[in-house]
MMTF fields as JSON, N, C-alpha, C and O atoms, coordinates in Angstrom:
{
  "mmtfVersion": "1.0.0",
  "mmtfProducer": "UNKNOWN",
  "numBonds": 495,
  "numAtoms": 496,
  "numGroups": 124,
  "numChains": 1,
  "numModels": 1,
  "chainsPerModel": [1],
  "groupsPerChain": [124],
  "chainIdList": ["A"],
  "bondAtomList": [4, 2, 8, 6, 12, 10, 16, 14, 20, 18, 24, 22, 28, 26, 32, 30, 36, 34, 40, 38, 44, 42, 48, 46, 52, 50, 56, 54, 60, 58, 64, 62, 68, 66, 72, 70, 76, 74, 80, 78, 84, 82, 88, 86, 92, 90, 96, 94, 100, 98, 104, 102, 108, 106, 112, 110, 116, 114, 120, 118, 124, 122, 128, 126, 132, 130, 136, 134, 140, 138, 144, 142, 148, 146, 152, 150, 156, 154, 160, 158, 164, 162, 168, 166, 172, 170, 176, 174, 180, 178, 184, 182, 188, 186, 192, 190, 196, 194, 200, 198, 204, 202, 208, 206, 212, 210, 216, 214, 220, 218, 224, 222, 228, 226, 232, 230, 236, 234, 240, 238, 244, 242, 248, 246, 252, 250, 256, 254, 260, 258, 264, 262, 268, 266, 272, 270, 276, 274, 280, 278, 284, 282, 288, 286, 292, 290, 296, 294, 300, 298, 304, 302, 308, 306, 312, 310, 316, 314, 320, 318, 324, 322, 328, 326, 332, 330, 336, 334, 340, 338, 344, 342, 348, 346, 352, 350, 356, 354, 360, 358, 364, 362, 368, 366, 372, 370, 376, 374, 380, 378, 384, 382, 388, 386, 392, 390, 396, 394, 400, 398, 404, 402, 408, 406, 412, 410, 416, 414, 420, 418, 424, 422, 428, 426, 432, 430, 436, 434, 440, 438, 444, 442, 448, 446, 452, 450, 456, 454, 460, 458, 464, 462, 468, 466, 472, 470, 476, 474, 480, 478, 484, 482, 488, 486, 492, 490],
  "bondOrderList": [1, 1, 1, 1, 1, 1, 1, 1, 1, 1, 1, 1, 1, 1, 1, 1, 1, 1, 1, 1, 1, 1, 1, 1, 1, 1, 1, 1, 1, 1, 1, 1, 1, 1, 1, 1, 1, 1, 1, 1, 1, 1, 1, 1, 1, 1, 1, 1, 1, 1, 1, 1, 1, 1, 1, 1, 1, 1, 1, 1, 1, 1, 1, 1, 1, 1, 1, 1, 1, 1, 1, 1, 1, 1, 1, 1, 1, 1, 1, 1, 1, 1, 1, 1, 1, 1, 1, 1, 1, 1, 1, 1, 1, 1, 1, 1, 1, 1, 1, 1, 1, 1, 1, 1, 1, 1, 1, 1, 1, 1, 1, 1, 1, 1, 1, 1, 1, 1, 1, 1, 1, 1, 1],
  "groupList": [{"groupName": "MET", "atomNameList": ["N", "CA", "C", "O"], "elementList": ["N", "C", "C", "O"], "formalChargeList": [0, 0, 0, 0], "bondAtomList": [1, 0, 2, 1, 3, 2], "bondOrderList": [1, 1, 2], "singleLetterCode": "M", "chemCompType": "L-PEPTIDE LINKING"}, {"groupName": "SER", "atomNameList": ["N", "CA", "C", "O"], "elementList": ["N", "C", "C", "O"], "formalChargeList": [0, 0, 0, 0], "bondAtomList": [1, 0, 2, 1, 3, 2], "bondOrderList": [1, 1, 2], "singleLetterCode": "S", "chemCompType": "L-PEPTIDE LINKING"}, {"groupName": "ASP", "atomNameList": ["N", "CA", "C", "O"], "elementList": ["N", "C", "C", "O"], "formalChargeList": [0, 0, 0, 0], "bondAtomList": [1, 0, 2, 1, 3, 2], "bondOrderList": [1, 1, 2], "singleLetterCode": "D", "chemCompType": "L-PEPTIDE LINKING"}, {"groupName": "PHE", "atomNameList": ["N", "CA", "C", "O"], "elementList": ["N", "C", "C", "O"], "formalChargeList": [0, 0, 0, 0], "bondAtomList": [1, 0, 2, 1, 3, 2], "bondOrderList": [1, 1, 2], "singleLetterCode": "F", "chemCompType": "L-PEPTIDE LINKING"}, {"groupName": "GLU", "atomNameList": ["N", "CA", "C", "O"], "elementList": ["N", "C", "C", "O"], "formalChargeList": [0, 0, 0, 0], "bondAtomList": [1, 0, 2, 1, 3, 2], "bondOrderList": [1, 1, 2], "singleLetterCode": "E", "chemCompType": "L-PEPTIDE LINKING"}, {"groupName": "GLN", "atomNameList": ["N", "CA", "C", "O"], "elementList": ["N", "C", "C", "O"], "formalChargeList": [0, 0, 0, 0], "bondAtomList": [1, 0, 2, 1, 3, 2], "bondOrderList": [1, 1, 2], "singleLetterCode": "Q", "chemCompType": "L-PEPTIDE LINKING"}, {"groupName": "PRO", "atomNameList": ["N", "CA", "C", "O"], "elementList": ["N", "C", "C", "O"], "formalChargeList": [0, 0, 0, 0], "bondAtomList": [1, 0, 2, 1, 3, 2], "bondOrderList": [1, 1, 2], "singleLetterCode": "P", "chemCompType": "L-PEPTIDE LINKING"}, {"groupName": "LYS", "atomNameList": ["N", "CA", "C", "O"], "elementList": ["N", "C", "C", "O"], "formalChargeList": [0, 0, 0, 0], "bondAtomList": [1, 0, 2, 1, 3, 2], "bondOrderList": [1, 1, 2], "singleLetterCode": "K", "chemCompType": "L-PEPTIDE LINKING"}, {"groupName": "ASN", "atomNameList": ["N", "CA", "C", "O"], "elementList": ["N", "C", "C", "O"], "formalChargeList": [0, 0, 0, 0], "bondAtomList": [1, 0, 2, 1, 3, 2], "bondOrderList": [1, 1, 2], "singleLetterCode": "N", "chemCompType": "L-PEPTIDE LINKING"}, {"groupName": "LEU", "atomNameList": ["N", "CA", "C", "O"], "elementList": ["N", "C", "C", "O"], "formalChargeList": [0, 0, 0, 0], "bondAtomList": [1, 0, 2, 1, 3, 2], "bondOrderList": [1, 1, 2], "singleLetterCode": "L", "chemCompType": "L-PEPTIDE LINKING"}, {"groupName": "ILE", "atomNameList": ["N", "CA", "C", "O"], "elementList": ["N", "C", "C", "O"], "formalChargeList": [0, 0, 0, 0], "bondAtomList": [1, 0, 2, 1, 3, 2], "bondOrderList": [1, 1, 2], "singleLetterCode": "I", "chemCompType": "L-PEPTIDE LINKING"}, {"groupName": "GLY", "atomNameList": ["N", "CA", "C", "O"], "elementList": ["N", "C", "C", "O"], "formalChargeList": [0, 0, 0, 0], "bondAtomList": [1, 0, 2, 1, 3, 2], "bondOrderList": [1, 1, 2], "singleLetterCode": "G", "chemCompType": "PEPTIDE LINKING"}, {"groupName": "TYR", "atomNameList": ["N", "CA", "C", "O"], "elementList": ["N", "C", "C", "O"], "formalChargeList": [0, 0, 0, 0], "bondAtomList": [1, 0, 2, 1, 3, 2], "bondOrderList": [1, 1, 2], "singleLetterCode": "Y", "chemCompType": "L-PEPTIDE LINKING"}, {"groupName": "THR", "atomNameList": ["N", "CA", "C", "O"], "elementList": ["N", "C", "C", "O"], "formalChargeList": [0, 0, 0, 0], "bondAtomList": [1, 0, 2, 1, 3, 2], "bondOrderList": [1, 1, 2], "singleLetterCode": "T", "chemCompType": "L-PEPTIDE LINKING"}, {"groupName": "HIS", "atomNameList": ["N", "CA", "C", "O"], "elementList": ["N", "C", "C", "O"], "formalChargeList": [0, 0, 0, 0], "bondAtomList": [1, 0, 2, 1, 3, 2], "bondOrderList": [1, 1, 2], "singleLetterCode": "H", "chemCompType": "L-PEPTIDE LINKING"}, {"groupName": "ALA", "atomNameList": ["N", "CA", "C", "O"], "elementList": ["N", "C", "C", "O"], "formalChargeList": [0, 0, 0, 0], "bondAtomList": [1, 0, 2, 1, 3, 2], "bondOrderList": [1, 1, 2], "singleLetterCode": "A", "chemCompType": "L-PEPTIDE LINKING"}, {"groupName": "TRP", "atomNameList": ["N", "CA", "C", "O"], "elementList": ["N", "C", "C", "O"], "formalChargeList": [0, 0, 0, 0], "bondAtomList": [1, 0, 2, 1, 3, 2], "bondOrderList": [1, 1, 2], "singleLetterCode": "W", "chemCompType": "L-PEPTIDE LINKING"}, {"groupName": "ARG", "atomNameList": ["N", "CA", "C", "O"], "elementList": ["N", "C", "C", "O"], "formalChargeList": [0, 0, 0, 0], "bondAtomList": [1, 0, 2, 1, 3, 2], "bondOrderList": [1, 1, 2], "singleLetterCode": "R", "chemCompType": "L-PEPTIDE LINKING"}, {"groupName": "VAL", "atomNameList": ["N", "CA", "C", "O"], "elementList": ["N", "C", "C", "O"], "formalChargeList": [0, 0, 0, 0], "bondAtomList": [1, 0, 2, 1, 3, 2], "bondOrderList": [1, 1, 2], "singleLetterCode": "V", "chemCompType": "L-PEPTIDE LINKING"}, {"groupName": "CYS", "atomNameList": ["N", "CA", "C", "O"], "elementList": ["N", "C", "C", "O"], "formalChargeList": [0, 0, 0, 0], "bondAtomList": [1, 0, 2, 1, 3, 2], "bondOrderList": [1, 1, 2], "singleLetterCode": "C", "chemCompType": "L-PEPTIDE LINKING"}],
  "groupTypeList": [0, 1, 2, 3, 4, 5, 6, 6, 7, 8, 2, 9, 10, 11, 2, 10, 9, 7, 2, 12, 1, 7, 13, 11, 11, 0, 2, 8, 9, 7, 11, 1, 11, 4, 7, 10, 6, 7, 4, 12, 3, 1, 11, 2, 13, 3, 5, 14, 3, 5, 7, 10, 15, 7, 2, 15, 11, 12, 7, 6, 14, 16, 9, 7, 9, 5, 14, 4, 10, 1, 2, 17, 9, 11, 2, 9, 4, 13, 9, 4, 6, 15, 15, 5, 7, 7, 4, 0, 15, 7, 0, 8, 7, 7, 18, 15, 4, 14, 8, 7, 1, 19, 6, 6, 6, 9, 5, 7, 0, 6, 10, 1, 0, 8, 2, 9, 4, 15, 15, 17, 17, 10, 16, 11],
  "groupIdList": [1, 2, 3, 4, 5, 6, 7, 8, 9, 10, 11, 12, 13, 14, 15, 16, 17, 18, 19, 20, 21, 22, 23, 24, 25, 26, 27, 28, 29, 30, 31, 32, 33, 34, 35, 36, 37, 38, 39, 40, 41, 42, 43, 44, 45, 46, 47, 48, 49, 50, 51, 52, 53, 54, 55, 56, 57, 58, 59, 60, 61, 62, 63, 64, 65, 66, 67, 68, 69, 70, 71, 72, 73, 74, 75, 76, 77, 78, 79, 80, 81, 82, 83, 84, 85, 86, 87, 88, 89, 90, 91, 92, 93, 94, 95, 96, 97, 98, 99, 100, 101, 102, 103, 104, 105, 106, 107, 108, 109, 110, 111, 112, 113, 114, 115, 116, 117, 118, 119, 120, 121, 122, 123, 124],
  "secStructList": [7, 7, 6, 6, 7, 7, 7, 7, 7, 7, 7, 2, 2, 2, 2, 2, 2, 2, 2, 2, 2, 2, 6, 6, 6, 6, 6, 6, 7, 6, 6, 6, 6, 7, 7, 7, 7, 4, 4, 4, 4, 1, 1, 7, 2, 2, 2, 2, 2, 2, 2, 2, 2, 2, 2, 6, 6, 7, 7, 7, 2, 2, 2, 2, 2, 2, 2, 2, 2, 2, 2, 2, 2, 2, 2, 2, 6, 6, 1, 7, 2, 2, 2, 2, 2, 2, 2, 2, 2, 2, 2, 2, 2, 2, 2, 2, 2, 2, 2, 2, 2, 1, 7, 4, 4, 4, 7, 7, 7, 7, 7, 7, 4, 4, 4, 2, 2, 2, 2, 2, 2, 2, 2, 7],
  "xCoordList": [-34.051, -33.089, -32.51, -32.106, -32.474, -31.928, -30.408, -29.822, -29.771, -28.303, -27.66, -26.496, -28.4, -27.816, -28.077, -27.508, -28.918, -29.217, -28.111, -27.609, -27.759, -26.747, -27.435, -28.495, -26.838, -27.436, -27.277, -26.365, -28.157, -28.037, -26.692, -26.201, -26.118, -24.813, -25.004, -25.907, -24.153, -24.163, -23.27, -22.105, -23.803, -23.033, -22.964, -23.705, -22.072, -22.011, -21.677, -22.316, -20.685, -20.29, -21.43, -21.747, -22.039, -23.174, -24.307, -24.925, -24.583, -25.637, -25.292, -26.153, -24.035, -23.597, -23.756, -24.247, -23.339, -23.462, -24.922, -25.256, -25.79, -27.218, -27.799, -28.539, -27.457, -27.956, -27.42, -28.154, -26.151, -25.526, -26.193, -26.413, -26.509, -27.161, -28.588, -29.043, -29.278, -30.653, -30.706, -31.681, -29.663, -29.639, -29.076, -28.897, -28.795, -28.309, -26.796, -26.283, -26.085, -24.637, -23.924, -22.769, -24.591, -23.957, -24.362, -23.99, -25.119, -25.664, -24.629, -24.7, -23.69, -22.742, -21.301, -20.449, -21.018, -19.662, -18.792, -19.243, -17.538, -16.601, -16.413, -16.172, -16.52, -16.313, -17.538, -17.487, -18.614, -19.83, -20.333, -20.458, -20.618, -21.137, -20.052, -20.353, -18.796, -17.702, -17.291, -17.435, -16.783, -16.316, -15.006, -14.178, -14.842, -13.602, -12.588, -12.91, -11.358, -10.349, -10.09, -10.07, -9.892, -9.676, -8.446, -8.398, -7.446, -6.213, -6.464, -5.663, -7.542, -7.858, -8.29, -8.27, -8.675, -9.17, -8.132, -8.44, -6.932, -5.915, -4.723, -4.461, -4.006, -2.776, -3.013, -4.039, -2.033, -1.983, -2.948, -2.918, -3.777, -4.779, -4.121, -4.57, -3.066, -2.402, -1.795, -1.88, -1.179, -0.604, -1.696, -1.495, -2.841, -3.945, -4.469, -4.798, -4.542, -4.962, -4.004, -4.44, -2.701, -1.706, -1.872, -1.783, -2.111, -2.27, -3.53, -3.5, -4.621, -5.874, -5.698, -6.13, -5.064, -4.845, -3.951, -4.208, -2.913, -2.003, -2.748, -2.594, -3.554, -4.334, -5.301, -5.61, -5.775, -6.721, -6.005, -6.656, -4.66, -3.907, -3.583, -3.165, -3.768, -3.478, -1.973, -1.29, -1.459, -0.066, -0.067, -0.771, 0.703, 0.771, 1.369, 2.111, 1.028, 1.482, 3.003, 3.546, 3.688, 5.147, 5.758, 6.807, 5.125, 5.647, 5.448, 6.3, 4.321, 4.103, 5.162, 5.695, 5.465, 6.499, 7.859, 8.626, 8.146, 9.433, 9.596, 10.667, 8.536, 8.586, 8.726, 9.46, 8.018, 8.087, 9.499, 10.027, 10.107, 11.466, 12.447, 13.315, 12.31, 13.184, 13.082, 14.099, 11.878, 11.669, 12.279, 12.861, 12.148, 12.663, 14.188, 14.789, 14.806, 16.278, 16.907, 17.95, 16.291, 16.82, 16.823, 17.667, 15.88, 15.764, 16.626, 16.775, 17.187, 17.881, 19.104, 19.332, 19.874, 21.11, 20.841, 21.727, 19.663, 19.36, 18.99, 18.84, 18.842, 18.429, 19.617, 20.736, 19.368, 20.373, 20.638, 19.78, 21.822, 22.161, 21.12, 20.832, 20.556, 19.549, 18.284, 17.683, 17.894, 16.709, 16.991, 16.101, 18.227, 18.602, 18.423, 17.908, 18.855, 18.767, 17.309, 16.981, 16.434, 15.007, 14.392, 13.643, 14.724, 14.182, 14.672, 13.919, 15.95, 16.527, 15.779, 15.512, 15.441, 14.694, 13.311, 12.861, 12.638, 11.318, 11.427, 10.607, 12.454, 12.627, 12.91, 12.391, 13.724, 14.036, 12.84, 12.763, 11.897, 10.637, 9.858, 9.253, 9.883, 9.214, 9.919, 9.268, 11.26, 12.015, 11.576, 11.356, 11.45, 11.012, 9.6, 9.322, 8.713, 7.344, 7.359, 6.624, 8.196, 8.362, 8.797, 8.228, 9.806, 10.353, 9.364, 9.444, 8.431, 7.418, 6.37, 5.761, 6.158, 5.064, 5.492, 4.65, 6.766, 7.199, 7.671, 7.928, 7.785, 8.338, 9.769, 10.518, 10.166, 11.492, 12.68, 13.594, 12.707, 13.866, 13.978, 15.035, 12.918, 12.922, 13.161, 13.106, 13.427, 13.694, 15.025, 15.933, 15.128, 16.308, 16.832, 16.104, 18.099, 18.749, 18.328, 17.948, 18.392, 18.108, 19.09, 20.167, 18.706, 19.492, 20.364, 19.914, 21.605, 22.482, 23.136, 23.294, 23.511, 24.148, 25.493, 25.911, 26.172, 27.473, 27.361, 28.274, 26.255, 26.067, 24.902, 24.122, 24.791, 23.672, 23.684, 22.634, 24.863, 24.969, 24.535, 23.842, 24.952, 24.549, 23.035, 22.381, 22.488, 21.032, 20.27, 19.219, 20.792, 20.129, 20.111, 19.12, 21.216, 21.267, 20.282, 19.593, 20.214, 19.355, 17.881, 17.072, 17.518, 16.129, 15.675, 14.479, 16.618, 16.256, 15.885, 15.557],
  "yCoordList": [4.824, 5.754, 6.565, 6.009, 7.881, 8.741, 8.705, 8.093, 9.366, 9.385, 10.093, 9.838, 10.986, 11.775, 11.218, 11.701, 10.22, 9.653, 8.694, 7.9, 8.79, 7.898, 6.702, 6.849, 5.522, 4.381, 4.575, 5.275, 3.96, 4.12, 3.556, 2.554, 4.218, 3.796, 3.016, 3.298, 2.044, 1.273, 1.96, 2.246, 2.217, 2.808, 1.767, 1.846, 0.798, -0.318, 0.136, -0.3, 1.007, 1.486, 2.289, 2.128, 3.152, 3.927, 3.031, 3.289, 1.971, 1.026, 0.306, 0.121, -0.097, -0.773, 0.153, -0.261, 1.412, 2.377, 2.64, 2.764, 2.726, 2.938, 1.763, 1.953, 0.545, -0.649, -0.692, -1.02, -0.363, -0.362, 0.67, 0.427, 1.819, 2.885, 2.484, 2.798, 1.799, 1.371, 0.391, 0.37, -0.417, -1.409, -0.838, -1.566, 0.472, 1.117, 1.102, 1.467, 0.692, 0.604, 1.937, 1.98, 3.022, 4.34, 5.118, 6.281, 4.485, 5.199, 5.547, 6.63, 4.684, 4.895, 4.93, 4.236, 5.72, 5.815, 6.664, 7.673, 6.24, 6.978, 8.392, 8.559, 9.373, 10.76, 11.412, 12.582, 10.695, 11.239, 12.422, 12.331, 13.523, 14.711, 15.641, 16.758, 15.207, 16.072, 17.021, 16.707, 18.176, 19.131, 18.627, 18.023, 18.891, 18.53, 19.637, 20.814, 19.284, 20.309, 21.184, 20.687, 22.485, 23.439, 23.087, 23.365, 22.475, 22.145, 21.15, 21.081, 20.388, 19.444, 20.152, 19.549, 21.41, 22.14, 23.054, 23.724, 23.101, 23.982, 23.158, 22.078, 23.666, 23.02, 21.881, 21.808, 20.995, 19.901, 18.768, 18.276, 18.374, 17.335, 15.999, 15.308, 15.625, 14.342, 14.291, 13.264, 15.392, 15.42, 15.285, 14.634, 15.89, 15.774, 14.345, 13.82, 13.72, 12.323, 11.465, 10.625, 11.682, 10.912, 11.121, 10.167, 12.36, 12.645, 11.974, 11.375, 12.071, 11.449, 9.933, 9.306, 9.353, 7.908, 7.492, 6.487, 8.267, 7.96, 8.06, 7.2, 9.112, 9.292, 8.126, 7.769, 7.535, 6.42, 5.076, 4.043, 5.092, 3.862, 3.089, 1.933, 3.707, 3.031, 3.01, 4.015, 1.854, 1.736, 1.3, 0.354, 1.966, 1.533, 0.121, -0.322, -0.56, -1.938, -2.041, -2.967, -1.085, -1.165, -1.021, -1.605, -0.261, -0.108, -1.396, -1.769, -2.066, -3.362, -4.362, -5.124, -4.356, -5.246, -4.925, -5.828, -3.648, -3.223, -3.769, -4.256, -3.689, -4.209, -5.735, -6.3, -6.385, -7.849, -8.303, -9.244, -7.645, -7.989, -7.76, -8.594, -6.652, -6.329, -7.396, -7.818, -7.826, -8.845, -10.186, -10.881, -10.548, -11.837, -11.868, -12.937, -10.724, -10.678, -11.212, -11.864, -10.946, -11.396, -12.905, -13.461, -13.575, -15.024, -15.773, -16.991, -15.068, -15.71, -16.518, -17.613, -16.005, -16.689, -17.958, -18.806, -18.109, -19.294, -20.493, -21.599, -20.297, -21.369, -22.136, -21.624, -23.355, -24.16, -23.516, -22.798, -23.761, -23.124, -23.324, -22.384, -24.518, -24.751, -23.933, -23.369, -23.883, -23.092, -21.605, -20.838, -21.194, -19.781, -19.375, -18.297, -20.249, -19.947, -19.768, -18.841, -20.671, -20.573, -19.298, -18.586, -19.032, -17.844, -16.569, -15.607, -16.57, -15.41, -15.147, -13.994, -16.215, -16.061, -15.466, -14.579, -15.954, -15.409, -13.937, -13.117, -13.612, -12.224, -11.309, -10.194, -11.767, -10.921, -10.731, -9.727, -11.685, -11.459, -10.331, -9.488, -10.332, -9.268, -7.928, -6.885, -7.954, -6.728, -6.165, -4.961, -7.042, -6.588, -6.004, -4.973, -6.659, -6.148, -4.799, -3.883, -4.688, -3.43, -2.321, -1.229, -2.611, -1.597, -1.156, -0.029, -2.035, -1.663, -0.72, 0.058, -0.788, -0.017, 1.165, 1.99, 1.279, 2.388, 3.575, 3.418, 4.751, 5.898, 5.59, 4.962, 6.022, 5.689, 5.95, 5.127, 7.053, 7.256, 6.216, 6.099, 5.465, 4.492, 3.062, 2.127, 2.885, 1.546, 1.036, 1.818, -0.292, -0.898, -2.032, -2.591, -2.36, -3.439, -4.787, -4.879, -5.854, -7.198, -7.582, -6.999, -8.554, -8.989, -10.177, -11.059, -10.194, -11.339, -11.754, -10.937, -13.013, -13.527, -12.847, -12.702, -12.429, -11.767, -10.426, -10.017, -9.747, -8.409, -8.379, -7.427, -9.409, -9.506, -8.378, -7.836, -8.031, -6.956, -5.616, -4.833, -5.361, -4.118, -4.12, -3.085, -5.282, -5.376, -5.058, -4.42, -5.496, -5.186, -3.689, -3.146, -3.029, -1.557, -0.868, 0.07, -1.324, -0.69, -0.939, -0.014, -2.182, -2.539, -2.304, -2.165, -2.257, -2.157, -0.804, -0.572],
  "zCoordList": [-29.941, -29.39, -30.546, -31.567, -30.375, -31.418, -31.369, -30.477, -32.337, -32.414, -31.236, -30.927, -30.567, -29.484, -28.093, -27.114, -27.999, -26.69, -26.27, -27.066, -25.029, -24.469, -23.82, -23.212, -23.947, -23.242, -21.738, -21.298, -20.944, -19.493, -19.016, -19.537, -18.023, -17.501, -16.215, -15.428, -16.016, -14.776, -13.762, -14.041, -12.611, -11.511, -10.392, -9.412, -10.548, -9.611, -8.195, -7.238, -8.055, -6.727, -6.11, -4.932, -6.911, -6.41, -5.945, -4.912, -6.708, -6.318, -5.018, -4.159, -4.877, -3.65, -2.453, -1.403, -2.611, -1.514, -1.156, 0.022, -2.157, -1.884, -1.104, -0.138, -1.531, -0.825, 0.606, 1.537, 0.776, 2.101, 3.001, 4.187, 2.426, 3.175, 3.57, 4.67, 2.681, 2.971, 4.141, 4.892, 4.296, 5.385, 6.676, 7.652, 6.688, 7.907, 8.062, 9.12, 7.044, 7.114, 7.245, 7.668, 6.892, 6.944, 8.195, 8.346, 9.09, 10.248, 11.31, 11.891, 11.576, 12.684, 12.207, 12.762, 11.196, 10.688, 11.616, 12.158, 11.789, 12.628, 12.066, 10.871, 12.902, 12.491, 11.874, 11.494, 11.769, 11.175, 11.997, 13.219, 11.321, 11.993, 12.507, 12.927, 12.484, 12.942, 11.823, 10.641, 12.209, 11.216, 10.614, 11.296, 9.323, 8.646, 8.916, 8.752, 9.332, 9.602, 8.373, 7.246, 8.593, 7.496, 6.678, 5.479, 7.316, 6.589, 5.452, 4.52, 5.504, 4.445, 3.164, 2.091, 3.26, 2.099, 1.459, 0.473, 1.983, 1.413, 0.946, 1.476, -0.041, -0.496, -1.467, -2.143, -1.513, -2.468, -2.087, -0.959, -3.006, -2.763, -2.424, -1.509, -3.145, -2.911, -1.517, -0.845, -1.071, 0.283, 1.336, 2.362, 1.09, 2.032, 2.07, 3.134, 0.893, 0.859, 1.693, 2.48, 1.514, 2.268, 3.77, 4.543, 4.184, 5.611, 6.156, 7.231, 5.426, 5.865, 5.954, 6.921, 4.944, 4.937, 6.107, 6.769, 6.349, 7.466, 8.802, 9.669, 8.959, 10.193, 10.409, 11.545, 9.303, 9.392, 9.587, 9.74, 9.582, 9.809, 8.547, 8.621, 7.387, 6.12, 5.861, 6.056, 5.416, 4.982, 3.526, 3.17, 2.678, 1.281, 1.179, 2.056, 0.1, -0.11, -0.056, 0.545, -0.687, -0.732, 0.663, 0.936, 1.541, 2.896, 3.705, 4.512, 3.481, 4.129, 3.669, 4.476, 2.367, 1.839, 2.458, 2.791, 2.607, 3.177, 4.595, 4.957, 5.393, 6.765, 6.768, 7.579, 5.857, 5.775, 5.396, 5.989, 4.421, 3.997, 5.142, 5.397, 5.816, 6.947, 8.039, 8.589, 8.349, 9.373, 8.971, 9.804, 7.702, 7.221, 7.158, 7.266, 6.987, 6.928, 8.208, 8.161, 9.334, 10.616, 10.763, 11.465, 10.102, 10.216, 9.204, 9.303, 8.245, 7.135, 7.571, 7.056, 8.49, 8.899, 9.7, 9.813, 10.249, 11.055, 10.188, 10.707, 8.88, 7.975, 7.415, 7.376, 6.985, 6.283, 4.926, 4.414, 4.324, 3.037, 1.928, 1.187, 1.801, 0.751, 1.023, 0.109, 2.296, 2.671, 2.51, 2.14, 2.786, 2.6, 1.147, 0.847, 0.252, -1.178, -1.609, -2.349, -1.134, -1.469, -0.88, -1.548, 0.376, 1.043, 0.367, 0.216, -0.041, -0.73, -2.038, -2.379, -2.77, -4.027, -3.754, -4.48, -2.707, -2.337, -1.961, -2.373, -1.172, -0.722, -1.909, -1.966, -2.857, -4.011, -4.931, -5.64, -4.934, -5.653, -4.969, -5.632, -3.647, -2.892, -3.098, -3.152, -3.213, -3.491, -4.847, -4.98, -5.855, -7.186, -7.115, -7.728, -6.369, -6.198, -5.48, -5.849, -4.461, -3.722, -4.672, -4.67, -5.477, -6.376, -7.448, -7.937, -7.819, -8.814, -8.241, -8.976, -6.924, -6.347, -5.494, -5.139, -5.153, -4.3, -5.149, -6.342, -4.541, -5.268, -5.712, -4.963, -6.919, -7.453, -6.507, -6.466, -5.752, -4.874, -3.755, -3.134, -3.488, -2.396, -2.87, -2.072, -4.17, -4.681, -4.137, -3.854, -3.993, -3.388, -4.259, -5.079, -4.07, -4.81, -4.246, -3.079, -5.077, -4.567, -3.455, -3.332, -2.668, -1.518, -1.928, -2.659, -1.457, -1.701, -0.391, 0.516, -0.294, 0.926, 1.173, 2.321, 0.103, 0.245, 0.946, 1.662, 0.744, 1.314, 2.299, 2.318, 3.104, 4.034, 5.066, 5.413, 5.549, 6.545, 5.95, 6.6, 4.702, 4.024, 3.79, 3.919, 3.448, 3.223, 4.512, 4.469, 5.648, 6.911, 7.179, 7.667, 6.856, 7.055, 6.118, 6.519, 4.888, 3.89, 4.195, 4.117, 4.544, 4.77, 6.189, 6.444, 7.124, 8.537, 8.936, 10.1]
}
């Protein structure tokens, strides 16, 4: 190999797609053969991605966490104090995970038993 030759590159995703296509996996895809709406070709690419993902039923990880935290808040008062403390610690780990993955304006404060009513308003 000369100094200018590049070594062959591995295209793992491309190989997977080729194998999937060979076995007929690409034959009956939803929306196949339909025209793509013109609005997908104009404006901001990221906004179009978000719209397409939303139309396909995709929810970002942070939004799933937000719903999970909101649902768990309702059950918190029914627990014994020791169980409440453990559950609160688990929920605040999820709050930290939520805050790492969501847009900065949507980040939220950790939950405390003293401000449970405020937490319900914020998360609900």
